[in-house]
Amino acid sequence: MSRKIGRNDPCWCGSGKKYKKCHEEFDSRISYFASLGHEVPDHSIIKTPAQIERIKESCKINIAVLDLVAEKIQAGMTTEEIDRIVYDKTTEMGGIPAPLNYEGFPKSVCTSINEVVCHGIPSDKVVIKDGDIINVDASTIYNGYFSDSSRMFCIGNVSDEKKKLVQVTKECVEKGLEMVKPWTFLGDMAQVVHEHAEKNGYKVVREIGGHGVGLEFHEDPWVSYVSNAGEEMLLVPGMIFTIEPMVNMGTDKFIVDKNDGWTVSTKDKLPSAQWEIMVLVTEDGHEVLSY
Ligand code: MF3
Ligand code: CO
């Protein structure tokens, strides 16, 4: 329970301005969408300008880490070596790899090869081979602020079929991103993402999605890429979330490795691709914070 904020009280956003001169109109706009039955964001996931600045500092490290992986990754390396590169670069820049010890995850980054959908655990037993497609998913904590993004890498001579999967998945993210603007819905983005995948004969994983991020690793909202226009949470300026669809060449069904409890693979062992960006909803559109 909370007392209704007075019009002359200081705004909840911490600007120091009176509520009536700051977020009052904003809040009544949100209430209007709620009254129509839409899911709407809580104040706790709307970032202030000061928080956004700090989150961007975290993103700088995340981007630098993935840039370095892009430079170094090649056939013959183990995924353990990728983990080492990520750990060293992150800590050298003053950050902490967010996956390390997160709910028991043992490494600093996720490395997901071919049929591995996500959450692949780096290992000195897993060698990156010519023809592989691999997702490297990096997440950083800096001064308590979180960033999260991932990229695909095609190693050496990759089949045209797999190259196309990687390319189309990238396009899914780009097309989804174009839909991100305030006072629209997450489902507007999701529809564009899965329509592009399906048009190319692919399936988007349903049960694993994206998430709000910034003050925590995983915040509300949970982000689906299989929902449709007008569905899911209303977008308002100051929200930050990931666009990270997992796109499968065959079935959207998957299995989780019973031994490690993490590695997610396609049920039919056909390849899966994923790109992840972190996006801020701005007053007139969006800004990509990490990629
Ligand atoms: N980076 C992943 C995401 O996009 C989260 C991985 S959790 C981990 O949400 F523990 F596996 F690292
Ligand atoms: Co994520």
GROMACS .gro file of C-alpha atoms and ligand atoms in nm:
model
  304
    1MET     CA    1   0.000   0.000   0.000
    2SER     CA    2   0.119   0.351  -0.070
    3ARG     CA    3  -0.032   0.690  -0.009
    4LYS     CA    4  -0.145   0.864  -0.324
    5ILE     CA    5   0.121   1.116  -0.421
    6GLY     CA    6   0.011   1.480  -0.379
    7ARG     CA    7   0.038   1.714  -0.679
    8ASN     CA    8   0.273   1.941  -0.487
    9ASP     CA    9   0.479   1.655  -0.343
   10PRO     CA   10   0.822   1.581  -0.491
   11CYS     CA   11   0.798   1.350  -0.794
   12TRP     CA   12   0.867   0.978  -0.742
   13CYS     CA   13   1.139   0.991  -1.007
   14GLY     CA   14   1.378   1.183  -0.784
   15SER     CA   15   1.399   1.488  -1.011
   16GLY     CA   16   1.325   1.717  -0.715
   17LYS     CA   17   1.042   1.877  -0.916
   18LYS     CA   18   0.682   1.886  -0.798
   19TYR     CA   19   0.482   1.583  -0.909
   20LYS     CA   20   0.236   1.800  -1.108
   21LYS     CA   21   0.528   1.953  -1.306
   22CYS     CA   22   0.699   1.617  -1.358
   23HIS     CA   23   0.538   1.271  -1.398
   24GLU     CA   24   0.172   1.340  -1.318
   25GLU     CA   25   0.058   1.347  -1.679
   26PHE     CA   26   0.283   1.050  -1.758
   27ASP     CA   27   0.121   0.848  -1.479
   28SER     CA   28  -0.232   0.931  -1.589
   29ARG     CA   29  -0.143   0.819  -1.940
   30ILE     CA   30  -0.025   0.486  -1.797
   31SER     CA   31  -0.343   0.458  -1.587
   32TYR     CA   32  -0.550   0.506  -1.899
   33PHE     CA   33  -0.384   0.204  -2.066
   34ALA     CA   34  -0.427   0.004  -1.744
   35SER     CA   35  -0.798   0.089  -1.742
   36LEU     CA   36  -0.825  -0.062  -2.089
   37GLY     CA   37  -0.687  -0.388  -1.948
   38HIS     CA   38  -0.327  -0.358  -2.065
   39GLU     CA   39  -0.030  -0.471  -1.862
   40VAL     CA   40   0.161  -0.156  -1.760
   41PRO     CA   41   0.505  -0.092  -1.607
   42ASP     CA   42   0.563  -0.027  -1.240
   43HIS     CA   43   0.768   0.281  -1.143
   44SER     CA   44   1.045   0.049  -1.024
   45ILE     CA   45   1.138  -0.046  -1.383
   46ILE     CA   46   1.137   0.309  -1.520
   47LYS     CA   47   1.495   0.432  -1.509
   48THR     CA   48   1.592   0.789  -1.420
   49PRO     CA   49   1.843   0.983  -1.634
   50ALA     CA   50   2.110   0.931  -1.365
   51GLN     CA   51   2.050   0.554  -1.362
   52ILE     CA   52   2.060   0.543  -1.743
   53GLU     CA   53   2.402   0.714  -1.740
   54ARG     CA   54   2.536   0.449  -1.500
   55ILE     CA   55   2.382   0.162  -1.696
   56LYS     CA   56   2.552   0.298  -2.009
   57GLU     CA   57   2.890   0.276  -1.831
   58SER     CA   58   2.821  -0.095  -1.772
   59CYS     CA   59   2.723  -0.135  -2.139
   60LYS     CA   60   3.056   0.015  -2.249
   61ILE     CA   61   3.234  -0.276  -2.083
   62ASN     CA   62   2.992  -0.533  -2.226
   63ILE     CA   63   3.044  -0.399  -2.579
   64ALA     CA   64   3.424  -0.389  -2.536
   65VAL     CA   65   3.420  -0.751  -2.416
   66LEU     CA   66   3.224  -0.870  -2.720
   67ASP     CA   67   3.443  -0.660  -2.953
   68LEU     CA   68   3.748  -0.836  -2.810
   69VAL     CA   69   3.586  -1.180  -2.846
   70ALA     CA   70   3.507  -1.090  -3.210
   71GLU     CA   71   3.876  -1.015  -3.269
   72LYS     CA   72   4.006  -1.333  -3.109
   73ILE     CA   73   3.752  -1.608  -3.173
   74GLN     CA   74   3.864  -1.877  -3.419
   75ALA     CA   75   3.862  -2.248  -3.493
   76GLY     CA   76   4.082  -2.451  -3.258
   77MET     CA   77   4.010  -2.242  -2.949
   78THR     CA   78   3.817  -2.392  -2.660
   79THR     CA   79   3.515  -2.217  -2.513
   80GLU     CA   80   3.716  -2.207  -2.188
   81GLU     CA   81   3.954  -1.967  -2.367
   82ILE     CA   82   3.655  -1.745  -2.458
   83ASP     CA   83   3.556  -1.749  -2.091
   84ARG     CA   84   3.908  -1.639  -1.994
   85ILE     CA   85   3.902  -1.351  -2.244
   86VAL     CA   86   3.566  -1.235  -2.108
   87TYR     CA   87   3.671  -1.261  -1.743
   88ASP     CA   88   4.002  -1.081  -1.797
   89LYS     CA   89   3.861  -0.797  -2.010
   90THR     CA   90   3.561  -0.741  -1.781
   91THR     CA   91   3.765  -0.729  -1.461
   92GLU     CA   92   4.044  -0.523  -1.622
   93MET     CA   93   3.779  -0.258  -1.696
   94GLY     CA   94   3.651  -0.270  -1.338
   95GLY     CA   95   3.346  -0.487  -1.397
   96ILE     CA   96   3.222  -0.824  -1.277
   97PRO     CA   97   3.090  -1.088  -1.522
   98ALA     CA   98   2.723  -1.115  -1.425
   99PRO     CA   99   2.683  -1.488  -1.512
  100LEU     CA  100   2.963  -1.596  -1.273
  101ASN     CA  101   2.792  -1.773  -0.981
  102TYR     CA  102   2.451  -1.644  -1.097
  103GLU     CA  103   2.210  -1.907  -0.965
  104GLY     CA  104   2.503  -2.145  -0.964
  105PHE     CA  105   2.623  -2.078  -1.322
  106PRO     CA  106   2.992  -2.172  -1.303
  107LYS     CA  107   3.147  -1.947  -1.571
  108SER     CA  108   3.168  -1.582  -1.685
  109VAL     CA  109   2.988  -1.609  -2.019
  110CYS     CA  110   2.752  -1.837  -2.211
  111THR     CA  111   2.891  -2.005  -2.524
  112SER     CA  112   2.627  -2.185  -2.730
  113ILE     CA  113   2.738  -2.378  -3.039
  114ASN     CA  114   2.518  -2.505  -3.327
  115GLU     CA  115   2.220  -2.696  -3.174
  116VAL     CA  116   2.278  -2.534  -2.835
  117VAL     CA  117   2.002  -2.276  -2.798
  118CYS     CA  118   2.144  -2.085  -2.499
  119HIS     CA  119   2.326  -2.115  -2.163
  120GLY     CA  120   2.613  -2.327  -2.299
  121ILE     CA  121   2.883  -2.355  -2.032
  122PRO     CA  122   3.241  -2.280  -2.140
  123SER     CA  123   3.467  -2.584  -2.108
  124ASP     CA  124   3.824  -2.684  -2.193
  125LYS     CA  125   3.669  -2.994  -2.353
  126VAL     CA  126   3.468  -2.795  -2.608
  127VAL     CA  127   3.675  -2.697  -2.910
  128ILE     CA  128   3.536  -2.442  -3.157
  129LYS     CA  129   3.549  -2.602  -3.502
  130ASP     CA  130   3.550  -2.480  -3.861
  131GLY     CA  131   3.186  -2.461  -3.976
  132ASP     CA  132   3.043  -2.393  -3.629
  133ILE     CA  133   2.804  -2.111  -3.546
  134ILE     CA  134   2.844  -1.988  -3.190
  135ASN     CA  135   2.661  -1.743  -2.970
  136VAL     CA  136   2.867  -1.559  -2.710
  137ASP     CA  137   2.638  -1.404  -2.448
  138ALA     CA  138   2.812  -1.153  -2.221
  139SER     CA  139   2.667  -0.971  -1.922
  140THR     CA  140   2.841  -0.721  -1.696
  141ILE     CA  141   2.792  -0.567  -1.352
  142TYR     CA  142   2.960  -0.229  -1.312
  143ASN     CA  143   2.907  -0.024  -0.996
  144GLY     CA  144   2.597  -0.234  -0.935
  145TYR     CA  145   2.446  -0.167  -1.281
  146PHE     CA  146   2.380  -0.445  -1.532
  147SER     CA  147   2.427  -0.487  -1.906
  148ASP     CA  148   2.356  -0.786  -2.129
  149SER     CA  149   2.402  -0.859  -2.500
  150SER     CA  150   2.514  -1.138  -2.730
  151ARG     CA  151   2.643  -1.192  -3.080
  152MET     CA  152   2.675  -1.483  -3.322
  153PHE     CA  153   3.004  -1.576  -3.483
  154CYS     CA  154   3.042  -1.789  -3.796
  155ILE     CA  155   3.365  -1.988  -3.771
  156GLY     CA  156   3.548  -2.042  -4.100
  157ASN     CA  157   3.353  -2.222  -4.372
  158VAL     CA  158   2.995  -2.223  -4.250
  159SER     CA  159   2.723  -2.383  -4.465
  160ASP     CA  160   2.491  -2.146  -4.652
  161GLU     CA  161   2.201  -2.293  -4.454
  162LYS     CA  162   2.354  -2.201  -4.119
  163LYS     CA  163   2.477  -1.864  -4.246
  164LYS     CA  164   2.122  -1.781  -4.348
  165LEU     CA  165   1.989  -1.876  -4.005
  166VAL     CA  166   2.241  -1.642  -3.841
  167GLN     CA  167   2.160  -1.359  -4.084
  168VAL     CA  168   1.782  -1.391  -4.058
  169THR     CA  169   1.802  -1.400  -3.677
  170LYS     CA  170   1.999  -1.072  -3.688
  171GLU     CA  171   1.732  -0.924  -3.914
  172CYS     CA  172   1.463  -1.037  -3.666
  173VAL     CA  173   1.629  -0.827  -3.397
  174GLU     CA  174   1.674  -0.527  -3.630
  175LYS     CA  175   1.313  -0.539  -3.746
  176GLY     CA  176   1.187  -0.582  -3.390
  177LEU     CA  177   1.398  -0.287  -3.277
  178GLU     CA  178   1.231  -0.060  -3.533
  179MET     CA  179   0.900  -0.121  -3.354
  180VAL     CA  180   1.026  -0.001  -3.016
  181LYS     CA  181   0.871   0.333  -2.927
  182PRO     CA  182   0.684   0.468  -2.625
  183TRP     CA  183   0.310   0.409  -2.585
  184THR     CA  184   0.318   0.093  -2.796
  185PHE     CA  185   0.335  -0.267  -2.671
  186LEU     CA  186   0.604  -0.532  -2.642
  187GLY     CA  187   0.383  -0.755  -2.855
  188ASP     CA  188   0.414  -0.510  -3.145
  189MET     CA  189   0.788  -0.584  -3.148
  190ALA     CA  190   0.737  -0.958  -3.088
  191GLN     CA  191   0.504  -1.001  -3.383
  192VAL     CA  192   0.756  -0.851  -3.625
  193VAL     CA  193   1.030  -1.075  -3.483
  194HIS     CA  194   0.847  -1.406  -3.519
  195GLU     CA  195   0.684  -1.316  -3.851
  196HIS     CA  196   1.025  -1.259  -4.009
  197ALA     CA  197   1.156  -1.586  -3.866
  198GLU     CA  198   0.851  -1.785  -3.979
  199LYS     CA  199   0.857  -1.629  -4.327
  200ASN     CA  200   1.200  -1.789  -4.361
  201GLY     CA  201   1.078  -2.128  -4.239
  202TYR     CA  202   1.217  -2.098  -3.887
  203LYS     CA  203   1.063  -2.129  -3.540
  204VAL     CA  204   1.111  -1.896  -3.245
  205VAL     CA  205   1.154  -2.051  -2.900
  206ARG     CA  206   0.843  -1.980  -2.692
  207GLU     CA  207   0.932  -2.057  -2.332
  208ILE     CA  208   1.263  -1.870  -2.306
  209GLY     CA  209   1.252  -1.495  -2.357
  210GLY     CA  210   1.416  -1.163  -2.283
  211HIS     CA  211   1.384  -0.941  -1.982
  212GLY     CA  212   1.409  -0.598  -1.829
  213VAL     CA  213   1.766  -0.519  -1.723
  214GLY     CA  214   1.976  -0.242  -1.568
  215LEU     CA  215   1.919  -0.225  -1.194
  216GLU     CA  216   1.909  -0.606  -1.181
  217PHE     CA  217   2.026  -0.879  -1.419
  218HIS     CA  218   1.669  -0.993  -1.485
  219GLU     CA  219   1.382  -0.753  -1.414
  220ASP     CA  220   1.026  -0.722  -1.535
  221PRO     CA  221   0.899  -0.743  -1.798
  222TRP     CA  222   0.954  -1.093  -1.924
  223VAL     CA  223   0.986  -1.048  -2.303
  224SER     CA  224   0.820  -1.289  -2.545
  225TYR     CA  225   0.898  -1.299  -2.918
  226VAL     CA  226   0.595  -1.508  -3.009
  227SER     CA  227   0.322  -1.275  -2.887
  228ASN     CA  228   0.130  -1.040  -3.113
  229ALA     CA  229   0.062  -0.669  -3.169
  230GLY     CA  230  -0.128  -0.501  -2.886
  231GLU     CA  231  -0.033  -0.773  -2.638
  232GLU     CA  232   0.212  -0.771  -2.345
  233MET     CA  233   0.341  -0.472  -2.150
  234LEU     CA  234   0.301  -0.109  -2.250
  235LEU     CA  235   0.632   0.060  -2.335
  236VAL     CA  236   0.709   0.397  -2.176
  237PRO     CA  237   1.022   0.616  -2.180
  238GLY     CA  238   1.288   0.498  -1.935
  239MET     CA  239   1.222   0.125  -1.973
  240ILE     CA  240   1.520  -0.093  -2.066
  241PHE     CA  241   1.487  -0.449  -2.191
  242THR     CA  242   1.652  -0.704  -2.418
  243ILE     CA  243   1.556  -0.822  -2.764
  244GLU     CA  244   1.708  -1.170  -2.782
  245PRO     CA  245   1.500  -1.418  -2.983
  246MET     CA  246   1.624  -1.775  -3.014
  247VAL     CA  247   1.553  -1.883  -3.370
  248ASN     CA  248   1.558  -2.253  -3.461
  249MET     CA  249   1.602  -2.411  -3.804
  250GLY     CA  250   1.370  -2.697  -3.707
  251THR     CA  251   1.150  -2.752  -3.406
  252ASP     CA  252   1.104  -2.489  -3.135
  253LYS     CA  253   1.113  -2.768  -2.875
  254PHE     CA  254   1.423  -2.798  -2.661
  255ILE     CA  255   1.580  -3.004  -2.384
  256VAL     CA  256   1.785  -2.894  -2.082
  257ASP     CA  257   2.095  -3.099  -2.006
  258LYS     CA  258   2.023  -3.314  -1.701
  259ASN     CA  259   2.385  -3.329  -1.591
  260ASP     CA  260   2.475  -2.960  -1.587
  261GLY     CA  261   2.123  -2.820  -1.543
  262TRP     CA  262   2.196  -2.533  -1.785
  263THR     CA  263   2.271  -2.626  -2.146
  264VAL     CA  264   1.959  -2.584  -2.360
  265SER     CA  265   1.964  -2.773  -2.693
  266THR     CA  266   1.711  -2.817  -2.972
  267LYS     CA  267   1.516  -3.141  -2.945
  268ASP     CA  268   1.586  -3.229  -3.308
  269LYS     CA  269   1.957  -3.126  -3.284
  270LEU     CA  270   1.913  -2.879  -3.572
  271PRO     CA  271   2.094  -2.545  -3.531
  272SER     CA  272   1.967  -2.247  -3.332
  273ALA     CA  273   2.082  -1.884  -3.349
  274GLN     CA  274   2.042  -1.585  -3.119
  275TRP     CA  275   2.147  -1.221  -3.118
  276GLU     CA  276   2.078  -1.002  -2.817
  277ILE     CA  277   2.063  -0.626  -2.783
  278MET     CA  278   1.972  -0.410  -2.486
  279VAL     CA  279   1.740  -0.122  -2.572
  280LEU     CA  280   1.619   0.192  -2.394
  281VAL     CA  281   1.274   0.336  -2.470
  282THR     CA  282   1.322   0.711  -2.524
  283GLU     CA  283   1.072   0.998  -2.553
  284ASP     CA  284   1.047   0.954  -2.929
  285GLY     CA  285   1.172   0.605  -3.003
  286HIS     CA  286   1.461   0.396  -2.876
  287GLU     CA  287   1.833   0.384  -2.818
  288VAL     CA  288   2.044   0.069  -2.838
  289LEU     CA  289   2.258   0.053  -2.522
  290SER     CA  290   2.443  -0.275  -2.572
  291TYR     CA  291   2.493  -0.506  -2.869
  292MF3     N1  292   2.272  -1.363  -2.061
  292MF3     C1  293   2.158  -1.448  -2.041
  292MF3     C2  294   2.034  -1.367  -2.074
  292MF3     O1  295   2.028  -1.311  -2.175
  292MF3     C3  296   2.148  -1.495  -1.902
  292MF3     C4  297   2.238  -1.602  -1.874
  292MF3     S1  298   2.219  -1.650  -1.712
  292MF3     C5  299   2.354  -1.744  -1.692
  292MF3     O2  300   1.941  -1.354  -2.000
  292MF3     F1  301   2.360  -1.772  -1.568
  292MF3     F2  302   2.343  -1.849  -1.767
  292MF3     F3  303   2.458  -1.675  -1.729
  293CO      CO  304   1.947  -1.139  -2.168
   0.00000   0.00000   0.00000
